[in-house]
XYZ file of C-alpha atoms in Angstrom:
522
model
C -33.443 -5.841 -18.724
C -32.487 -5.473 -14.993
C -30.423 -2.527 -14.269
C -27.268 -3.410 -12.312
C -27.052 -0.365 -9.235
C -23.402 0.223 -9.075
C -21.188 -0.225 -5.964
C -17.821 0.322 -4.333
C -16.098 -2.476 -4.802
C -13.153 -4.328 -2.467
C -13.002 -7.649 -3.476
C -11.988 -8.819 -7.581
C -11.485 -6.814 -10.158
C -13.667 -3.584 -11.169
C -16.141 -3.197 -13.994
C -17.058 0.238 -14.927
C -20.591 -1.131 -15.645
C -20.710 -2.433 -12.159
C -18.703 -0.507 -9.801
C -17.420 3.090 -9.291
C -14.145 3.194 -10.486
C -11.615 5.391 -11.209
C -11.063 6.678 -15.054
C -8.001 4.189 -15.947
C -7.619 5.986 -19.582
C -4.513 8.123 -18.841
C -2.970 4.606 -17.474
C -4.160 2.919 -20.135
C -2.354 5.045 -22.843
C 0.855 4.740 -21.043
C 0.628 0.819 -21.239
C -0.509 1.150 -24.751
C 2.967 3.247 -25.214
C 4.846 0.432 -23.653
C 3.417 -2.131 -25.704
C 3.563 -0.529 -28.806
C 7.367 -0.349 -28.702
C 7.441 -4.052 -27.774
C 8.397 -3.973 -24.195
C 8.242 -6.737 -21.510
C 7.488 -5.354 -18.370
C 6.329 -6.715 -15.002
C 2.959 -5.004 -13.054
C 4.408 -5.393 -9.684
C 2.768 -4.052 -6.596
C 1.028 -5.089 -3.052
C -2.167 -6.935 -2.581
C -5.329 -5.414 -3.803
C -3.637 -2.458 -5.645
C -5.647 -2.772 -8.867
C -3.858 -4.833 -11.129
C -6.020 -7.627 -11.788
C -8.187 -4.453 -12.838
C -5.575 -2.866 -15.140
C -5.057 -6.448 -17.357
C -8.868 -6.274 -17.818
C -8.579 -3.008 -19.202
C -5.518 -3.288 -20.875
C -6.848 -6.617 -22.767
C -9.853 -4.327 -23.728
C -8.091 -1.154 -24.691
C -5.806 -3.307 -27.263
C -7.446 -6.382 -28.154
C -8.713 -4.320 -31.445
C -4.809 -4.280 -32.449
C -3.108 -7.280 -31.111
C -4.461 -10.983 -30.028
C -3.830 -11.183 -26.546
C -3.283 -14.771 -24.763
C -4.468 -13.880 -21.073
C -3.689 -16.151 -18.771
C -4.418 -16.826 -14.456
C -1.631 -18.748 -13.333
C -3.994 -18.864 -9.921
C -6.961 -20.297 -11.698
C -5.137 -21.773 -14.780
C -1.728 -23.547 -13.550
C -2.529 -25.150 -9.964
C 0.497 -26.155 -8.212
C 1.074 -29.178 -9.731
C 1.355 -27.910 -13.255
C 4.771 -26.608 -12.312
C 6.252 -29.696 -10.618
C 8.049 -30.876 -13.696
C 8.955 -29.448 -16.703
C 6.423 -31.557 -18.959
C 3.182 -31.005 -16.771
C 4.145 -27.216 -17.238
C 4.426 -27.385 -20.997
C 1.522 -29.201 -21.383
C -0.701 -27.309 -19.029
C 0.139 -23.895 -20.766
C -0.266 -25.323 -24.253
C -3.608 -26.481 -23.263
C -4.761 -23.360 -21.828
C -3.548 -21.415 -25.061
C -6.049 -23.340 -26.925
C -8.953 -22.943 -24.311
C -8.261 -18.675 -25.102
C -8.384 -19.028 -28.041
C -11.788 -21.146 -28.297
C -13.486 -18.315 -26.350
C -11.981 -15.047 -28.197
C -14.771 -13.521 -30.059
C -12.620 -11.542 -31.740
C -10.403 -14.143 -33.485
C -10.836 -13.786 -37.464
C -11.728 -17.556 -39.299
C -8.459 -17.928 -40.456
C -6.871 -16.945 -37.025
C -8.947 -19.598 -35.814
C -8.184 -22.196 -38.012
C -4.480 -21.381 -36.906
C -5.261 -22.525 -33.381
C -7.190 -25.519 -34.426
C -4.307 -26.856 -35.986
C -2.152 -26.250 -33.129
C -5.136 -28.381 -31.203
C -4.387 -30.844 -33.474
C -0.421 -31.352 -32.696
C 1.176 -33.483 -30.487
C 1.145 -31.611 -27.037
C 4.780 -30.156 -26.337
C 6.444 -32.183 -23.600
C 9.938 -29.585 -22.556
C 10.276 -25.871 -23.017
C 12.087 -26.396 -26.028
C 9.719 -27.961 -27.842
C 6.879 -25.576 -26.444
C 8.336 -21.972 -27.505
C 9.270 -23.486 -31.050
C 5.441 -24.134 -31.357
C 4.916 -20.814 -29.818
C 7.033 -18.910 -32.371
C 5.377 -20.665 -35.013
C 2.250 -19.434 -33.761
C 3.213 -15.614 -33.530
C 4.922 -16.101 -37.165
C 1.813 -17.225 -38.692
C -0.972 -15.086 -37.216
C -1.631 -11.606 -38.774
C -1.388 -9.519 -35.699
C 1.225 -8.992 -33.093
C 0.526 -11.402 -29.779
C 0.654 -10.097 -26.419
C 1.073 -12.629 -23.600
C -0.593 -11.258 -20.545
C -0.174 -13.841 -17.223
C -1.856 -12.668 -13.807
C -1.196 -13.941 -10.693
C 2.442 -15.099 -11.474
C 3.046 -15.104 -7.450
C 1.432 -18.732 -8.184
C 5.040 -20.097 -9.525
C 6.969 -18.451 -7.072
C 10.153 -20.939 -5.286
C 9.872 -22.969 -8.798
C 12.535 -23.742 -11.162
C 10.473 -25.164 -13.615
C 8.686 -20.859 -14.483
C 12.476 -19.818 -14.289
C 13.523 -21.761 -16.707
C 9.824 -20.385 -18.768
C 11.134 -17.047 -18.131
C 14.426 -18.092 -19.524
C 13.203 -19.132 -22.883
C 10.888 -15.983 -23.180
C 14.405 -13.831 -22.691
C 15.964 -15.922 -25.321
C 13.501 -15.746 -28.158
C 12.551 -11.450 -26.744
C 17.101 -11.154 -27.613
C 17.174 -13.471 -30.845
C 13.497 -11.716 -31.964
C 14.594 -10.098 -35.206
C 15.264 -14.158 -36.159
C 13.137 -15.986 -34.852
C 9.296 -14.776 -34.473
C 7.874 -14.467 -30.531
C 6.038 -12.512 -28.789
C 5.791 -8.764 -29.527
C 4.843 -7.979 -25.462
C 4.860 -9.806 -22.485
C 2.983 -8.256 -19.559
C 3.371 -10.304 -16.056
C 1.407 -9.239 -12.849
C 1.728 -10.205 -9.342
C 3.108 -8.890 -5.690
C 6.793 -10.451 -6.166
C 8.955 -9.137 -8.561
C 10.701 -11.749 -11.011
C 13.815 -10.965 -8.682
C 12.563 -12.103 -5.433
C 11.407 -15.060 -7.215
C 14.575 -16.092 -8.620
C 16.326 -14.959 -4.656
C 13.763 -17.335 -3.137
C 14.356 -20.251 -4.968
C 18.704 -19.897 -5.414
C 19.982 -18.918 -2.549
C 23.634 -18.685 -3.624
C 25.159 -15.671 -4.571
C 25.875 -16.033 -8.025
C 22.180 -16.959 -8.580
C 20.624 -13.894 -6.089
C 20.768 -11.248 -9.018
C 21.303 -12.923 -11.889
C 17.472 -12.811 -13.023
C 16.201 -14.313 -16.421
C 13.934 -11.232 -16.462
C 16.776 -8.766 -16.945
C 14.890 -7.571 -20.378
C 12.344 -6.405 -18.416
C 11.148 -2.443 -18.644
C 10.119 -0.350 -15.967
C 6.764 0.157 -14.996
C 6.619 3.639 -13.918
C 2.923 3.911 -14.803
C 1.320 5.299 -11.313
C -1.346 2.654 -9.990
C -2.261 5.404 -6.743
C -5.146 7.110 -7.125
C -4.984 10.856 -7.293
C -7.656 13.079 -5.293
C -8.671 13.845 -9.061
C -9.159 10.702 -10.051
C -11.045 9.787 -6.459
C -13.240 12.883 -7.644
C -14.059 11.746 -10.688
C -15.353 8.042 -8.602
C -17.489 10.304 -6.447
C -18.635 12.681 -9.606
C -20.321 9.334 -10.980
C -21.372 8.281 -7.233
C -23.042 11.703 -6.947
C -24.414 11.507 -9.851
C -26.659 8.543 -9.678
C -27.289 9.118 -5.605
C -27.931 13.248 -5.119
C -26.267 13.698 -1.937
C -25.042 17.142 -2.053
C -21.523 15.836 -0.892
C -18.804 18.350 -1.414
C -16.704 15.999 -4.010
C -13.315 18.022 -4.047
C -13.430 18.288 -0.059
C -14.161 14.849 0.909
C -11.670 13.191 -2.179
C -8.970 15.323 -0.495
C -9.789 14.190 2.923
C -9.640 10.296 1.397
C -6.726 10.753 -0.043
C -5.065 12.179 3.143
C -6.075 9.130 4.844
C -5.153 6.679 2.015
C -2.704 8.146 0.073
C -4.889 7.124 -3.370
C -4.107 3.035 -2.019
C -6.739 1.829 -4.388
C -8.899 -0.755 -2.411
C -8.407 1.320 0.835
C -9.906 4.152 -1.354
C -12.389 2.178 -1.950
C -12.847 0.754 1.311
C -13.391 4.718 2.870
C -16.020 4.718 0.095
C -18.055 1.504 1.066
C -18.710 1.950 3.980
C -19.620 5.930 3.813
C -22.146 4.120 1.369
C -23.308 1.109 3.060
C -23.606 2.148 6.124
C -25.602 5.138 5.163
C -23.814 7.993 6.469
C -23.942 11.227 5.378
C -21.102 12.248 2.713
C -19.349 14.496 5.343
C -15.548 14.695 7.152
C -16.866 12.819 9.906
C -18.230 10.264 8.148
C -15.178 10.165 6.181
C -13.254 9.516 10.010
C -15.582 6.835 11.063
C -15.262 4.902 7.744
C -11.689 5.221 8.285
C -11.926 3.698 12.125
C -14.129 0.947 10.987
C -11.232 -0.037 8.236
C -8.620 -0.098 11.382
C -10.750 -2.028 13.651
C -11.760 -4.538 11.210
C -9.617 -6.885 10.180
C -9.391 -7.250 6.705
C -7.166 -9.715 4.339
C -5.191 -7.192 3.150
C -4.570 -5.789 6.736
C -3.859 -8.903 8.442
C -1.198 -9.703 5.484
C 0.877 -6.807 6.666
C 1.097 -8.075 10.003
C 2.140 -11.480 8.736
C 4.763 -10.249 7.222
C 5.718 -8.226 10.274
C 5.092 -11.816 12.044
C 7.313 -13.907 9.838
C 10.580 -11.429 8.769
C 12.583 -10.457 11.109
C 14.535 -8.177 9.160
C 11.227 -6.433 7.712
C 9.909 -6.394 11.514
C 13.242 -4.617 12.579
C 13.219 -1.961 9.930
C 9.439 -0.949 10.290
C 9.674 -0.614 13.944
C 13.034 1.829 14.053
C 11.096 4.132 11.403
C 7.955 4.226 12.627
C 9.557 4.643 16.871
C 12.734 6.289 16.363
C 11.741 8.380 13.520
C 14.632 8.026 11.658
C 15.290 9.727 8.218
C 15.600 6.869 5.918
C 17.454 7.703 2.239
C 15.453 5.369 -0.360
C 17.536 2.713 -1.820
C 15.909 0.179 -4.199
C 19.247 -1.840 -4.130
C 18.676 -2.394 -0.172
C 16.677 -5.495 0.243
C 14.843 -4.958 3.117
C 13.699 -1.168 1.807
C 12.994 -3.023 -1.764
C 11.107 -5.906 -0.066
C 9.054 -2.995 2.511
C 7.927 -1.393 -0.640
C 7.052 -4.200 -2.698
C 4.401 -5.616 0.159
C 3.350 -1.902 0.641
C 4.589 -1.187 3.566
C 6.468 1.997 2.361
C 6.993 4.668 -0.325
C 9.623 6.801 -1.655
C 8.710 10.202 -0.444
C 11.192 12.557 -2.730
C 13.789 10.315 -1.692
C 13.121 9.091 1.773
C 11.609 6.561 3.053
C 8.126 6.629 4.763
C 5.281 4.237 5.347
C 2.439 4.110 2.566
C -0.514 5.850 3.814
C -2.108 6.715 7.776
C -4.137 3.433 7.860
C -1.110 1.621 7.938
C 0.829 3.484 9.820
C -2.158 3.389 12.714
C -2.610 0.120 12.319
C 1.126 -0.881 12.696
C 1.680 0.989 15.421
C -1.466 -0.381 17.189
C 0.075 -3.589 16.733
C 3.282 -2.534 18.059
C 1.918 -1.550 20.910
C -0.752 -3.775 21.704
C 2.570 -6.122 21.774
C 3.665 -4.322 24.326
C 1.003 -3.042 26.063
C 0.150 -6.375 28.509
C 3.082 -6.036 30.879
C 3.781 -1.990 30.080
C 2.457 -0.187 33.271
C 1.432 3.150 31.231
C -1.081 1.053 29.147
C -2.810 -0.211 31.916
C -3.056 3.434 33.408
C -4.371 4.917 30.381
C -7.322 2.017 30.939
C -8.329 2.940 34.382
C -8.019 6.735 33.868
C -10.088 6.604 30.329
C -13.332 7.166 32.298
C -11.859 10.835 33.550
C -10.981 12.347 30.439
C -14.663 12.292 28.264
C -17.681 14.878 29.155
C -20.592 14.377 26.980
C -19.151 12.371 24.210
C -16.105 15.069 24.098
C -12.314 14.189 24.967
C -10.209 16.755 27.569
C -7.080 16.355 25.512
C -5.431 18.877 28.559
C -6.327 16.874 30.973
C -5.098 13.474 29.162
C -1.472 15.061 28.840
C -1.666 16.418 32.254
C -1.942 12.733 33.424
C 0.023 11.130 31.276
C 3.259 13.769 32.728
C 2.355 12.477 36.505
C 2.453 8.792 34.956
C 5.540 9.724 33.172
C 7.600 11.161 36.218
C 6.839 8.196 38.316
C 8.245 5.624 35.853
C 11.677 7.876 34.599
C 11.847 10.646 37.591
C 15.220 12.903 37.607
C 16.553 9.584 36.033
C 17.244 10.012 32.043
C 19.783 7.553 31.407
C 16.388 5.383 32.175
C 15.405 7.036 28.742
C 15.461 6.515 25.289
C 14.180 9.075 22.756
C 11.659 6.829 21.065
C 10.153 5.460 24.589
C 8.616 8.645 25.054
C 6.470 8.569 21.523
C 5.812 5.029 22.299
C 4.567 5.856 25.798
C 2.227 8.426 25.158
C 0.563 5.802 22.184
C 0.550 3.260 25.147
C -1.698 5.826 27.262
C -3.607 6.922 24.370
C -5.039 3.893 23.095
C -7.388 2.305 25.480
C -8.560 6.286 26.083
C -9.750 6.546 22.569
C -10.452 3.030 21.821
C -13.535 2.166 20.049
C -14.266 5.593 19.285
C -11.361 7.399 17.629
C -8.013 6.723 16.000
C -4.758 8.607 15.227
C -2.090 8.842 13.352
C 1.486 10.284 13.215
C 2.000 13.413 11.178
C 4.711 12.553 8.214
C 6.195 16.168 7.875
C 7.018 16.432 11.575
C 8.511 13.247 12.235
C 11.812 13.093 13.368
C 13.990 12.191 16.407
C 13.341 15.615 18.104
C 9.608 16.338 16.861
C 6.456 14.207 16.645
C 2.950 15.591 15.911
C 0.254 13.013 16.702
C -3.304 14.338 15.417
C -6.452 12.384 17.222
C -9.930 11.973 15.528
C -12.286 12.032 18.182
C -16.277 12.049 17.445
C -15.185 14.610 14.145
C -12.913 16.823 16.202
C -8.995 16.506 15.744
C -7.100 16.989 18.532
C -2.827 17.579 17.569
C -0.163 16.786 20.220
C 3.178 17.560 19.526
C 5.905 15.127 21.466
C 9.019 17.247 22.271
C 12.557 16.068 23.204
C 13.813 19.311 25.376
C 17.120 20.836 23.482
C 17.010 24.188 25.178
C 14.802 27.257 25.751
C 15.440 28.392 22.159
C 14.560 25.571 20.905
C 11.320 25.372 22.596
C 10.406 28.363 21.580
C 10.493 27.442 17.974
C 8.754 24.256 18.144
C 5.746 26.408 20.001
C 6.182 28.439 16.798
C 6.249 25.377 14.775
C 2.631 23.810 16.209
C 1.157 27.323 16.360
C 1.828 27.239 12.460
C 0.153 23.644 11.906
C -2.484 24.443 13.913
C -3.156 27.305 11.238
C -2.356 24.708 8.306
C -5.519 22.490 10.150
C -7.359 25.880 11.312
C -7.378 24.511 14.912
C -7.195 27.322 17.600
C -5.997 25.171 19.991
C -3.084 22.472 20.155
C -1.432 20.368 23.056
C 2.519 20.219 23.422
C 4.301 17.699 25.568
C 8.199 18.348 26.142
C 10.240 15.546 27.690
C 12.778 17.440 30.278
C 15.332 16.229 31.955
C 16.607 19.136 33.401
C 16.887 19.703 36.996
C 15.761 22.932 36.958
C 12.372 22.304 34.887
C 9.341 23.194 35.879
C 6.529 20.464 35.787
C 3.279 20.451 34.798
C 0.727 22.758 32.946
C 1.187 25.957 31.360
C -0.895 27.842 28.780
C 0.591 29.868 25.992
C -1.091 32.295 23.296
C 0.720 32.330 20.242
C -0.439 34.000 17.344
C -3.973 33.827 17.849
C -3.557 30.112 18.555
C -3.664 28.633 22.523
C -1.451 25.744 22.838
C -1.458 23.608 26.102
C 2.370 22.523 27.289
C 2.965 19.576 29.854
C 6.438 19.551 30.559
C 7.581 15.953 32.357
């Protein structure tokens, strides 16, 4: 027999037998909980965040103790199935039957249940299909789990609404009439936004059918344990000599445990042969934001086609404003259901780096045509590398002249968030190709910024000032002298925006506990 050499895998669900994966069995239990007690509950996150994976597992981890009906409504219920109300019916009566021909597990007389149902007229309304349905679940000797992937597939459709309808009816009347005992759905939209797309009024907007629905708390990120338990059974079929806890930490700083973009780090480390080090780790990361990838290019659709969505992204990511998290706002709710953001202990930030870099690359490539500073940064790129090494003091030194001759002694000219997007502007086509960055979380806020630069596997931290006063100053040099410790950097590169008549341009060095950090004041 052919042995199968595992893989990182990007595309599809995961097999264990097949591809590193992460150990789902602490996930796994919790479902198990929620299905035990008879909940219905809804798997709903962004694109490629494993839950195509989880069913699989889940159908495997209780199929011993219930008979689960697992259905694709991609692969299963094409578009047409959903038109009317009788293609619907019939479709998903149909496909029940194909299941159960092909579960293994299904006792004789289990079987001989179904091939009597095979044998009925086909249901032709919803009625008529969930009485047969009820039947079914009264007459088999194990509790039924209905499991349906993909349920995006029916979104802006009545006909699944009024599916999800009946499934409420029977899950309220259950200790009368047999149904059921869990229904798990899976897919990007919540059974919210589906019902808001298709009923636009506002008695309709929140009034759900899926109000019976539980919570699903269960944590689909991937911890840095869990990435170093991937990389444990990586390691041990490949002998690199990686150092696991290191380089999972340095993933997950990148990714924030976003499963495929954990895995995507991974693959190409792998396939493309580098060595299992923190640089390689940076240039697998690079090749993820210069590549366009379906999940990637989603985001900026969805940038591209809401307005609203567009709007909000922007302000956080430029004006670095301190967003409370409210589920019950539909912009934040719709942000965080496409991935966009997280609840950070109750703010509001973007998921993970990748994103954020390449959001605000496309931001500013936008912008960056008809902005003068862009097109400086391109023809003074050349000046700023020396054997494959970036002069960081030298790019802020320029990017202060370029500065003063847009905005001069004039700061009504200036807005607080130009000067962060300005600096990204002149940044860009200087590190292009080669290195990326990304905007430090736990310093971003209207009056502090801390952009860190990967450059050939050196990191590089600015931080963007807005000048509130000489005591002030003083404790934001205090501030970077402490993150350059956090990083163990010696040396870090501060850029204050002053308006003040008085200032004094240009370059100055200071030495601050045993760190050097390089100011350009513009």
């Amino acid at each position: 027999m052919i042995k199968i050499e595992r893989c990182f895998n990007i595309t599809g669900a995961c097999n264990p037998e097949k591809h590193y994966m992460v150990d789902l069995k602490s996930r796994l239990v919790q479902v198990k909980e929620m299905v035990d007690k008879g909940k219905y509950f809804v798997i709903n996150r962004g694109r490629q965040y494993g839950k195509t994976t989880l069913l699989k597992a889940v159908k495997k981890y209780l199929e011993d103790e219930y008979i689960i009906i697992d259905m694709d409504f991609q692969m299963q219920m094409s578009q047409a199935k959903f038109e009317t109300e009788k293609s619907f019916c019939e479709a998903f009566f149909s496909a029940i039957i194909r299941i159960s021909e092909r579960n293994k597990l299904l006792t004789e007389k289990q079987r001989d249940l179904f091939r009597g149902l095979k044998e009925k007229a086909v249901p032709i309304d919803m009625v008529d299909l969930f009485y047969e349905l009820s039947d079914m679940c009264q007459e088999l000797d194990k509790p039924v789990i209905l499991m349906i992937d993909e349920v995006d597939q029916a979104s802006n459709n009545q006909v699944f609404l009024d599916f999800l309808a009946q499934l409420r009816g029977y899950y309220l009347n259950r200790t009368e009439l047999p149904t059921f005992h869990s229904v798990i759905l899976a897919g990007v939209h919540d059974i919210r936004n589906l019902k808001r797309k298709i009923r636009n009024d506002e008695d309709h907007k929140h009034n759900s059918p899926w109000n019976i629905s539980s919570p699903f708390d269960v944590d689909m990120n991937f911890s840095v344990k869990d990435i170093e338990g991937m990389l444990t059974e990586y390691e041990k079929d490949h002998h690199t000599g990686m150092d696991i806890v290191k380089i999972s930490e340095q993933i997950y700083d990148y990714t924030s445990g976003y499963p495929v973009l954990v895995s995507m780090v991974c693959k190409n480390i792998d396939e493309g042969k580098l060595i299992w080090n923190t640089e390689s780790v940076i240039c697998a990361v690079k090749k993820i934001i210069t590549s366009g990838t379906p999940l990637l290019e989603s985001l900026i659709n969805k940038l591209e086609n809401d307005t609203d969505l567009n709007c909000f992204v922007y302000n956080l990511l430029f004006y670095g404003k301190k967003i409370v998290y409210n589920y019950y706002e539909t912009t934040i709710r719709n942000a965080e259901m496409y991935g966009f953001i997280k609840n950070a202990d109750g703010t509001v930030c973007i998921s993970n780096r990748i994103f954020e870099t390449i959001i605000y690359d496309w931001y500013i490539s936008t912008e960056a045509i008809s902005n003068s500073i862009f097109a400086e940064g391109t023809n003074d790129k050349n000046q700023f590398i020396t054997s494959g090494n970036l002069d960081m003091e030298r790019v802020i030194e320029k990017f202060a002249v370029h500065f003063r001759e847009i905005y001069g002694d004039r700061p009504e000219k200036f807005i607080e968030s130009e000067g962060r997007k300005l600096f990204l502007l002149y940044l860009r086509p200087i590190i292009n190709g080669v290195g990326n960055y990304y905007i430090e979380a736990q310093t971003r806020d209207m009056k502090r910024t801390d952009v860190i630069v990967d450059y050939s596997g050196k990191q590089y931290i600015i931080e963007l000032k807005i000048w509130r006063g000489e005591e002030y100053n003083t404790s934001g040099e205090q501030q970077l002298s402490e993150y350059l410790e956090y990083y163990n950097i010696d040396k870090g590169y501060l850029v204050s925006f002053n308006f003040n008549k008085n200032r004094h341009t240009g370059l100055r060095t200071i030495e601050l506990n045993g760190k050097t950090i390089v100011e350009a004041t513009v």
